[in-house]
CSV table of C-alpha atoms in Angstrom, one decimal:
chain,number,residue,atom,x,y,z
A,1,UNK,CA,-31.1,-128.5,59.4
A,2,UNK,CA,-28.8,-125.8,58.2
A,3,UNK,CA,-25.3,-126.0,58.3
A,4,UNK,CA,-24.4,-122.5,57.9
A,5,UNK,CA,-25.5,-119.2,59.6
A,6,UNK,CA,-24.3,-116.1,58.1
A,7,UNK,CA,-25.6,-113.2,59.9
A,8,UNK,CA,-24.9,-109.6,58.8
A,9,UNK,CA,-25.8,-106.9,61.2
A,10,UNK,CA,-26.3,-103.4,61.6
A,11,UNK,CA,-23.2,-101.8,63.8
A,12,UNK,CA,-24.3,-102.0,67.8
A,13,UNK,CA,-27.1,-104.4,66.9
A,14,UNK,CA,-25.9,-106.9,69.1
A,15,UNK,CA,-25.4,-108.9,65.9
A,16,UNK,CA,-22.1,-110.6,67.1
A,17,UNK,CA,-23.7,-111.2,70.1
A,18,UNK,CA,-26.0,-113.3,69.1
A,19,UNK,CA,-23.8,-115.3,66.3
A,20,UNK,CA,-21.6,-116.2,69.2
A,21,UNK,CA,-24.3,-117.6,71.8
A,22,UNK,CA,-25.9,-118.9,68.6
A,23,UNK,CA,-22.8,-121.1,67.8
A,24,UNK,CA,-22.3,-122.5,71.5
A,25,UNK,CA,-25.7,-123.8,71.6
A,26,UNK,CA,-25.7,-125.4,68.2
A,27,UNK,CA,-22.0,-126.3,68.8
A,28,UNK,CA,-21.0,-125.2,65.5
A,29,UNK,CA,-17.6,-123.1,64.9
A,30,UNK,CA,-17.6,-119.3,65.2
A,31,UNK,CA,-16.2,-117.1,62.3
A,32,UNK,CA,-15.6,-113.2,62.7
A,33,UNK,CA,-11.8,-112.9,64.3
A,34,UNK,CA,-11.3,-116.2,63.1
A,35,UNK,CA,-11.8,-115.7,59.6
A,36,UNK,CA,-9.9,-112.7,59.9
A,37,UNK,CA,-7.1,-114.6,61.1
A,38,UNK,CA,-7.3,-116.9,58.1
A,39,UNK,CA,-7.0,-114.6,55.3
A,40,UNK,CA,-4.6,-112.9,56.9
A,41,UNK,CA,-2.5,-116.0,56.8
A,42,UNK,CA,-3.5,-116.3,53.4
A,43,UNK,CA,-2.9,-113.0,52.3
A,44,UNK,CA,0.6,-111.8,54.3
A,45,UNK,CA,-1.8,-108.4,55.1
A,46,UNK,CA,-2.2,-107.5,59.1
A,47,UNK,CA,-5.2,-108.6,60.9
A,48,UNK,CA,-6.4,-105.0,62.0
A,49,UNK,CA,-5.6,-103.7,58.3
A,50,UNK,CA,-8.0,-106.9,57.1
A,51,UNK,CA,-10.6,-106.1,59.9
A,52,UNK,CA,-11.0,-102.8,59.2
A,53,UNK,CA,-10.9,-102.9,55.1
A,54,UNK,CA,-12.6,-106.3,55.2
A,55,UNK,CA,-16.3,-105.2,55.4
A,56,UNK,CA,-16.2,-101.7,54.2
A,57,UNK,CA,-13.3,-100.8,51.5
A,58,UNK,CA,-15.5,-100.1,48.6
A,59,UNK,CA,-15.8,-96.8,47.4
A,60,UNK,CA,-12.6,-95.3,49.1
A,61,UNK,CA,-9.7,-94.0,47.7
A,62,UNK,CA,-6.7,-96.5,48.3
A,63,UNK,CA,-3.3,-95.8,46.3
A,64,UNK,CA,-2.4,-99.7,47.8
A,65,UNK,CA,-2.3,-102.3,44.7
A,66,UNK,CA,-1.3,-105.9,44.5
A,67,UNK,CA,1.8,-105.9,42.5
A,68,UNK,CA,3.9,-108.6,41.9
A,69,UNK,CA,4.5,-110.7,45.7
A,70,UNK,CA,5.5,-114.2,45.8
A,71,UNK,CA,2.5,-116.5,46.4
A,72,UNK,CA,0.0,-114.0,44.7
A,73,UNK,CA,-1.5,-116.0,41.5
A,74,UNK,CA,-1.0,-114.0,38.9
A,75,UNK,CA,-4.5,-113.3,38.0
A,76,UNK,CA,-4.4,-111.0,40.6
A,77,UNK,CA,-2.1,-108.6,40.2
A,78,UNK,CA,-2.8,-105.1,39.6
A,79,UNK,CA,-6.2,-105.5,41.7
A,80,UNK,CA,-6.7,-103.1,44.2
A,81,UNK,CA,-5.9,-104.3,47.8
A,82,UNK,CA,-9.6,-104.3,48.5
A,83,UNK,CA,-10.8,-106.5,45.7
A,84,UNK,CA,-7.9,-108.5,46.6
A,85,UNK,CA,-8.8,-109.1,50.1
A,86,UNK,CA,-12.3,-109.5,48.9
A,87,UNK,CA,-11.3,-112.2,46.4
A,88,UNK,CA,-9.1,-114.1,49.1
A,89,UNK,CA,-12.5,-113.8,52.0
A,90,UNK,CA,-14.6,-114.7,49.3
A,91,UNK,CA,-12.5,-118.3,48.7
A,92,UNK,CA,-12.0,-118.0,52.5
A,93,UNK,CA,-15.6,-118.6,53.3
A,94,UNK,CA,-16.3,-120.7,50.5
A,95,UNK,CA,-13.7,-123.4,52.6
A,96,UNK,CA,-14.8,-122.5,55.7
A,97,UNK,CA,-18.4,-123.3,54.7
A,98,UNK,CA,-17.3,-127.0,53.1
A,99,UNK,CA,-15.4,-128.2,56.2
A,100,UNK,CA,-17.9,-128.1,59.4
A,101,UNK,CA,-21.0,-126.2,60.2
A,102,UNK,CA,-20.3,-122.7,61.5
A,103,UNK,CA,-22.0,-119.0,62.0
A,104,UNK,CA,-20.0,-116.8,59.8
A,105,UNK,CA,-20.8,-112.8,61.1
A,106,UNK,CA,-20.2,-110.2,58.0
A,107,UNK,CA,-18.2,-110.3,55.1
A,108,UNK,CA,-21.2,-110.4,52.4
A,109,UNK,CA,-21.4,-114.5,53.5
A,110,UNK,CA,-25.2,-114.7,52.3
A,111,UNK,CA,-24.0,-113.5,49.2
A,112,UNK,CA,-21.0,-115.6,49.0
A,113,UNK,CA,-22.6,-119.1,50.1
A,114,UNK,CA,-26.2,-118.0,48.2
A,115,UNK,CA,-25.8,-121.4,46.1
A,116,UNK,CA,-26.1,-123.5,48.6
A,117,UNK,CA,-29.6,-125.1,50.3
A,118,UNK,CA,-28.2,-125.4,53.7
A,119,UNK,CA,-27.2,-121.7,54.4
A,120,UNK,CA,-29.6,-119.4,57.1
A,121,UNK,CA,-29.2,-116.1,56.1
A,122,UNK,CA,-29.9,-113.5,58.8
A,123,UNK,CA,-30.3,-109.8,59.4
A,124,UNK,CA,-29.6,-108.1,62.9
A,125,UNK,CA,-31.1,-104.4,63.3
A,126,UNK,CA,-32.2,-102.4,66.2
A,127,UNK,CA,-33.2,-98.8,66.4
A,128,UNK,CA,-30.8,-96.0,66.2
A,129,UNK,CA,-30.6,-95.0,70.1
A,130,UNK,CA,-30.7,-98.7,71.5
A,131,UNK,CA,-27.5,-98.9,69.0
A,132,UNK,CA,-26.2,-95.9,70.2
A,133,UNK,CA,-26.4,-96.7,74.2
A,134,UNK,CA,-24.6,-100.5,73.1
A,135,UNK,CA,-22.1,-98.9,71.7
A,136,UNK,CA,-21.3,-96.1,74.4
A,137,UNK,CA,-21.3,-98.9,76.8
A,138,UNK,CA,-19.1,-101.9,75.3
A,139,UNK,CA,-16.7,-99.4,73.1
A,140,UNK,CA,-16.9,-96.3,75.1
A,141,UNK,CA,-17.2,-92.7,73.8
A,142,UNK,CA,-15.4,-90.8,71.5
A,143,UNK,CA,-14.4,-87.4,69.7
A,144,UNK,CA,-18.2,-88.5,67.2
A,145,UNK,CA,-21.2,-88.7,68.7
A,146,UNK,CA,-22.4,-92.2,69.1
A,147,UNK,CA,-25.3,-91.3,66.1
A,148,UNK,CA,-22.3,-90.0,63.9
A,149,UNK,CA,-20.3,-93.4,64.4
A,150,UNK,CA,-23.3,-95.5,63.7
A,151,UNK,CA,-24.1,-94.1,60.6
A,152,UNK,CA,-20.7,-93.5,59.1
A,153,UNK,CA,-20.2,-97.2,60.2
A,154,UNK,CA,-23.1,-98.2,58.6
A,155,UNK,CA,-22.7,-96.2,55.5
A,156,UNK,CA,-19.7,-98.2,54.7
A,157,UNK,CA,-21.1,-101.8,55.2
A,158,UNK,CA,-23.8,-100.5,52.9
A,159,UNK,CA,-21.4,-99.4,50.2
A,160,UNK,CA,-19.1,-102.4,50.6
A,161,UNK,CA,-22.0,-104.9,50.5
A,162,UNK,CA,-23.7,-102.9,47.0
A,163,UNK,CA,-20.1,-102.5,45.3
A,164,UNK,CA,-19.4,-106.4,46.0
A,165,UNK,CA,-22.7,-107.9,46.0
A,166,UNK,CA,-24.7,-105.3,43.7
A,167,UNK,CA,-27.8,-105.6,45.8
A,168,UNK,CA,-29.1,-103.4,49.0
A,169,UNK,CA,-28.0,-104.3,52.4
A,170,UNK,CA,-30.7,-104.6,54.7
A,171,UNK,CA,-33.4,-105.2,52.4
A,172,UNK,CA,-35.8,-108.2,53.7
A,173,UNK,CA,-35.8,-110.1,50.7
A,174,UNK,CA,-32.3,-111.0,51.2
A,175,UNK,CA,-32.4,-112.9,54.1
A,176,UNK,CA,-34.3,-115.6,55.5
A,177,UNK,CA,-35.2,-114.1,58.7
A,178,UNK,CA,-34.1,-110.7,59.9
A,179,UNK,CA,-34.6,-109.3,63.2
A,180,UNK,CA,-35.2,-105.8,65.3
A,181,UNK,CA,-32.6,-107.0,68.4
A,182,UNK,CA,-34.2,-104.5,70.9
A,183,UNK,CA,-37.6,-104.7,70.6
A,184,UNK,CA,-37.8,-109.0,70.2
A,185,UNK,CA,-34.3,-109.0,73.1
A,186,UNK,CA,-30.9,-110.5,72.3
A,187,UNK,CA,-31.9,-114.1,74.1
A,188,UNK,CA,-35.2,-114.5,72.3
A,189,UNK,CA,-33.8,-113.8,68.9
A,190,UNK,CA,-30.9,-116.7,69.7
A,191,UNK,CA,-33.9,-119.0,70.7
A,192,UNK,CA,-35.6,-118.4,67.1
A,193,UNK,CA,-32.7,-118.7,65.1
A,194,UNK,CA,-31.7,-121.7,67.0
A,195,UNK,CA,-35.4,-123.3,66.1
A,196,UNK,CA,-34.7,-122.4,62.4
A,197,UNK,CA,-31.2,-124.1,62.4
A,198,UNK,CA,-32.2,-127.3,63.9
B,1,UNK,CA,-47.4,-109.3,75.2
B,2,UNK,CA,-48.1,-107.5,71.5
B,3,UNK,CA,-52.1,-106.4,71.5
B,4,UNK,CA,-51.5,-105.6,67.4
B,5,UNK,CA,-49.8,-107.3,64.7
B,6,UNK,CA,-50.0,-105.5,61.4
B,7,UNK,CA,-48.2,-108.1,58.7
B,8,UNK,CA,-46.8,-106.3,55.5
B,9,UNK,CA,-46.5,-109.0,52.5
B,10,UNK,CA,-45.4,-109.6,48.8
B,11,UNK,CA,-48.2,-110.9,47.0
B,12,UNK,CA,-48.6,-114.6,47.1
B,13,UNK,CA,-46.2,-114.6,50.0
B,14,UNK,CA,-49.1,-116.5,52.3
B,15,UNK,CA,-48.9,-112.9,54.4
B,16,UNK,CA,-52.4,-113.4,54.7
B,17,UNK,CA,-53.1,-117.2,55.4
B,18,UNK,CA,-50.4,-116.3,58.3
B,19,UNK,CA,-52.2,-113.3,59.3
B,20,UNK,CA,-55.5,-115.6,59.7
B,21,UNK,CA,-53.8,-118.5,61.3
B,22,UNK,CA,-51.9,-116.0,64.5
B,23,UNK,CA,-55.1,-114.3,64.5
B,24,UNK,CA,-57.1,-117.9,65.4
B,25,UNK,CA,-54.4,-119.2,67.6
B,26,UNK,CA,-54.3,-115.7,69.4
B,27,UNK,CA,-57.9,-115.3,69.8
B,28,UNK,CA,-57.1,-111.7,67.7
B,29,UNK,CA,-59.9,-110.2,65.5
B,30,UNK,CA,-58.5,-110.5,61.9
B,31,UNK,CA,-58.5,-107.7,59.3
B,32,UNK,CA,-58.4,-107.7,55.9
B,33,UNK,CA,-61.9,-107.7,54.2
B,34,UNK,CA,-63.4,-106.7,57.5
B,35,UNK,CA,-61.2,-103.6,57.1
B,36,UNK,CA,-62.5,-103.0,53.7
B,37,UNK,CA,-66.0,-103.2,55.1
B,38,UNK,CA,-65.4,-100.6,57.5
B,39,UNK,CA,-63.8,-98.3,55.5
B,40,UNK,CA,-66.8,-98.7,52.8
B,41,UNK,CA,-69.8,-97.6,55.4
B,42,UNK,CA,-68.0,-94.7,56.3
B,43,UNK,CA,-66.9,-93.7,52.8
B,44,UNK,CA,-70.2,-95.4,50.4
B,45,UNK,CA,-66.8,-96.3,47.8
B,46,UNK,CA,-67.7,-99.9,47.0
B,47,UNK,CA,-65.7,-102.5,48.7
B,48,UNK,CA,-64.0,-104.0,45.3
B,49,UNK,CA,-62.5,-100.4,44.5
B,50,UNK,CA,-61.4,-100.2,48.0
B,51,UNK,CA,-60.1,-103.2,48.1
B,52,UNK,CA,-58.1,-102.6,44.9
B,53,UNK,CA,-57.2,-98.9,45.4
B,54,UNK,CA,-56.5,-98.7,49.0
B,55,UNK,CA,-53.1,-100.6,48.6
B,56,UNK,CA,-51.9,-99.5,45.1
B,57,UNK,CA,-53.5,-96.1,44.3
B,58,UNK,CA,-50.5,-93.9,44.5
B,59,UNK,CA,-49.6,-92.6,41.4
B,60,UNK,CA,-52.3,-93.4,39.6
B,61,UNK,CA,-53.5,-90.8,37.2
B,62,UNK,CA,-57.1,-90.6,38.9
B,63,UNK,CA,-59.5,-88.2,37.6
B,64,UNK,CA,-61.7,-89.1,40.9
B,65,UNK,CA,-61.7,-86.2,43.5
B,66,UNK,CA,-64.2,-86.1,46.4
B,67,UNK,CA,-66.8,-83.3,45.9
B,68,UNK,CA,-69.1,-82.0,48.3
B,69,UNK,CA,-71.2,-85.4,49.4
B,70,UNK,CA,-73.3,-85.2,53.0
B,71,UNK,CA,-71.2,-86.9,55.4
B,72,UNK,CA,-67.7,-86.0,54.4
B,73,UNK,CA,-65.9,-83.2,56.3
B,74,UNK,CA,-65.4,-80.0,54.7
B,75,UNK,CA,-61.3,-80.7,55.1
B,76,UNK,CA,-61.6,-83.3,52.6
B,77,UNK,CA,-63.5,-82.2,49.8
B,78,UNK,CA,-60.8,-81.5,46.8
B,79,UNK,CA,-58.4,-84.3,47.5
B,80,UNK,CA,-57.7,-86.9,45.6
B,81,UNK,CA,-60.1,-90.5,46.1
B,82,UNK,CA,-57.1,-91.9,46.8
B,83,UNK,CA,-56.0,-89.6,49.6
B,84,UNK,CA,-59.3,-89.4,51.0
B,85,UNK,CA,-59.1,-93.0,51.1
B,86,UNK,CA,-56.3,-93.3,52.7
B,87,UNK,CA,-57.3,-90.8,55.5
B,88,UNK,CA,-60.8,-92.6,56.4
B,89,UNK,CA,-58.4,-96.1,56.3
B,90,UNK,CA,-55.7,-94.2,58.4
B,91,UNK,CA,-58.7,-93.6,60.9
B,92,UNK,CA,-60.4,-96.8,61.1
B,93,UNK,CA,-57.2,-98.3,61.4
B,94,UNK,CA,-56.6,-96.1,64.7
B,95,UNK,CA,-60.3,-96.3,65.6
B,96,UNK,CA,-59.4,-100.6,65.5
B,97,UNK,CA,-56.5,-100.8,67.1
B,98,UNK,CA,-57.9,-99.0,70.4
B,99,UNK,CA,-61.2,-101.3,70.4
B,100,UNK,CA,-59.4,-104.9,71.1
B,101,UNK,CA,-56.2,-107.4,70.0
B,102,UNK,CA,-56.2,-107.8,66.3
B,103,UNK,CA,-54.0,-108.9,63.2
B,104,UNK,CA,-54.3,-106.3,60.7
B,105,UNK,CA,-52.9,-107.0,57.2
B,106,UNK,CA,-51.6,-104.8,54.7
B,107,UNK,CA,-52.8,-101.0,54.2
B,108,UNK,CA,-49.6,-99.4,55.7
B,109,UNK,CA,-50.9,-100.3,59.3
B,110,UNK,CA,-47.2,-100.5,60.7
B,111,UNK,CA,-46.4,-96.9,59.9
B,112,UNK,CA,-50.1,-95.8,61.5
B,113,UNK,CA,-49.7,-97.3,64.6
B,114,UNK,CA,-46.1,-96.4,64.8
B,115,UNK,CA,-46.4,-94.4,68.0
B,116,UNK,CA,-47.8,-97.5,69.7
B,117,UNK,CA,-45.3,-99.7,72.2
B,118,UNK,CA,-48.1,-102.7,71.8
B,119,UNK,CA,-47.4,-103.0,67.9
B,120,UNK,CA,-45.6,-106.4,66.2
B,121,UNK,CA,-44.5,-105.3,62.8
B,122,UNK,CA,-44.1,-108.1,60.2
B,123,UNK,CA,-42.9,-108.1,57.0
B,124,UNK,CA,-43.6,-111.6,55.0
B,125,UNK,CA,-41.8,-112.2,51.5
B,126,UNK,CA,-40.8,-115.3,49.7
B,127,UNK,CA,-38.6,-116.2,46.5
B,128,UNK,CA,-40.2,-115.3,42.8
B,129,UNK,CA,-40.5,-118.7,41.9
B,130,UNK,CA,-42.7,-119.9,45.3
B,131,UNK,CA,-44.3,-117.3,45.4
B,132,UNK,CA,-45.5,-117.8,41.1
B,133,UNK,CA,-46.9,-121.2,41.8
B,134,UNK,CA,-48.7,-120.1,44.6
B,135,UNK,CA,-50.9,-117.6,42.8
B,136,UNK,CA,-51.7,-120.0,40.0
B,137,UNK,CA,-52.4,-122.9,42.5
B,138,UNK,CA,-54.7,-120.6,44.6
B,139,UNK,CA,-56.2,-117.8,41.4
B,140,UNK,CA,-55.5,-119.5,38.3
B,141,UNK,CA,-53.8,-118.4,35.1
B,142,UNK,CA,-54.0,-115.4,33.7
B,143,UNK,CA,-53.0,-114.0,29.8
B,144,UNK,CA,-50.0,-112.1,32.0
B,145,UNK,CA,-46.9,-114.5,33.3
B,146,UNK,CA,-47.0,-114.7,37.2
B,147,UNK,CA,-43.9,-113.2,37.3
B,148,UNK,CA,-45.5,-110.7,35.5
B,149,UNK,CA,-48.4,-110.1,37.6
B,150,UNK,CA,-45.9,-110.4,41.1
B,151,UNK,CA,-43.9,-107.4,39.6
B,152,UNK,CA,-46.7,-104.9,38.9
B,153,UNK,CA,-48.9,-105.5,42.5
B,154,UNK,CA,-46.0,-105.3,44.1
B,155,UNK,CA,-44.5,-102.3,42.2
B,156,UNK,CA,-47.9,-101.0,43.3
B,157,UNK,CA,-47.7,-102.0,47.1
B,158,UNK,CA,-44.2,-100.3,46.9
B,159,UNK,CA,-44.9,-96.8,45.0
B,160,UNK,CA,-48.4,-96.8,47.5
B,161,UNK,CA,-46.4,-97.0,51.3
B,162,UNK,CA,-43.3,-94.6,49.5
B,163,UNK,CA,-45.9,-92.0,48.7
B,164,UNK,CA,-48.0,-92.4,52.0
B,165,UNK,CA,-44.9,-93.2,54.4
B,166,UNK,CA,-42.3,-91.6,52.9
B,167,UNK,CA,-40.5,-95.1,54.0
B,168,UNK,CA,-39.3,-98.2,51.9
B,169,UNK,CA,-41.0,-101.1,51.6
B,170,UNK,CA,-39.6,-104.2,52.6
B,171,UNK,CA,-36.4,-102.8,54.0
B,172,UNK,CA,-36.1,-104.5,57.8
B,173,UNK,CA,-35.4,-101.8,59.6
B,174,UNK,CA,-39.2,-100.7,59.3
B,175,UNK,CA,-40.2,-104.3,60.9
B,176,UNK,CA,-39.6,-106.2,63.8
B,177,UNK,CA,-39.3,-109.3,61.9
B,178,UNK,CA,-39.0,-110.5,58.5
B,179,UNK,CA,-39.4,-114.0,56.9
B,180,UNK,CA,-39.3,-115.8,54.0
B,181,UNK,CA,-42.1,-117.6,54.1
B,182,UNK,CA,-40.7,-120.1,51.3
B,183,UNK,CA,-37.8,-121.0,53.4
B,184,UNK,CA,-39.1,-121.1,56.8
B,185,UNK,CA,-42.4,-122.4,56.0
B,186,UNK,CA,-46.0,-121.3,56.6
B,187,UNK,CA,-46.8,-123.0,60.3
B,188,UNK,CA,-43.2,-122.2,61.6
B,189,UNK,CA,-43.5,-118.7,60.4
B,190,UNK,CA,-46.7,-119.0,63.0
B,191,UNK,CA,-44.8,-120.5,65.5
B,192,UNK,CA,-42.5,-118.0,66.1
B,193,UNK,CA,-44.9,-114.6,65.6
B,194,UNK,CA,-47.4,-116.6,68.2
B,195,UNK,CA,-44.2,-116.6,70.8
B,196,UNK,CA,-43.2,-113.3,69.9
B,197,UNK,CA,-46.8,-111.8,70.8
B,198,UNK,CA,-47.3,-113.5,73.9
């Protein structure tokens, strides 16, 4: 029985997707906007500034430090604003993960929660054109070919997750399971994970 | 309904005893040593060297070439024993996928049959620690560590499918599906590649 599902997921994997339909079966709470929510709370930042720097600030230039803001332990001060959100998400998840089962998508969770024996770490991927024709239809187009925004997206989870994490994103041996979402379908991979929850 | 699995594996992962168990509930032929059989009538290399080169010989200083021998087309004479090798595996590895439904382990059969829509592509790893005892429980000591003898063959399955595939070993996006063999277990990691073939 696992009390925790982190699932981390290529961009227009259907990764989300599945965390969510995952969650209602096993009636467990769903993090992603949630969790975003949270440390904004936390934090005093704005939820689309957290979303978007959340999963992929490593590596860029950011002039924003944490100076000296009521509520902000000291410790922290001087950190950049992305080591800063990634030190509150970090604490985030580690509550989150105490008070009730839940599926946790993103953020570097596996990483975060890799102490504990009741965690299912999972890896969504699908080839580059099945990617490309989810994300035409659910986001639309845009000035980037869909190939461009996939990999640029991509490129920055990869980063993020190396620069907080120091291991590669995507590589087998750092999940429990990890699945190609096109060629197994979105329905069947919820059925699997579901067997390997319960 | 997938007519080939190939399954990729760390060493002492149980890749194999799950190969052999899908191919018996499946009714697949099973290759591994049958491979190595094949590949040794149409070469006349003897199975052990096969056996031991055909997965790790990249980058191996190898002072072995293929001469002129009856029975080997003109193309080949000059190369390396390790690229011939790999191009009389490459073929019989073709020439057994066409004949009838089979589980073919190791010997960078996912990126062969790559152009193939009836292909299952499996990659089975498992922690250092399980995968230690498991060697020692099923081939004894040795006067190297286990963890020692897991870094080197594997270092050897990985410099071996870089040099052939030009791809990385182990990262998902080459499989369908990954496991941890240590976390999900042997018979459920059955379990789900049986209802992902069917």
């Amino acid at each position: 029985m696992k009390r925790i599902i982190t699932i981390s997921r290529e961009f227009g994997s259907a990764g989300r997707t599945i965390g969510k339909q995952l969650a209602e079966r096993l009636g467990y709470k769903y993090y992603d906007k949630e969790l975003v929510r949270q440390v904004a709370d936390e934090t005093g930042f704005d939820p689309s500034y957290i979303e978007e720097t959340g999963e992929h600030s490593a590596g860029r230039s950011s002039l924003s430090y944490v100076f000296s803001t009521p509520g902000v332990p000291g410790i922290m001060k001087g950190m950049s604003a992305s080591d800063f959100l990634w030190c509150i998400q970090h604490n985030v998840i580690l509550k989150l993960a105490d008070q009730e089962p839940c599926v946790i998508v993103g953020r570097c969770a596996d990483f975060i929660l890799r102490d504990r024996d009741d965690v299912l770490n999972v890896f969504i991927h699908a080839p580059m054109q099945a990617r490309a024709e989810r994300i035409v239809r659910l986001y639309g187009e845009s000035d980037k070919s869909p190939e461009q925004r996939l990999k640029e997206k991509d490129k920055r989870r990869r980063n993020n997750y190396k620069h907080y994490t120091g291991q590669d994103w995507g590589v087998s041996q750092n999940y429990h399971i990890t699945l190609d979402s096109a060629a197994v379908g979105i329905d069947r991979c919820v059925d699997i994970l579901e067997g390997l929850a319960r």
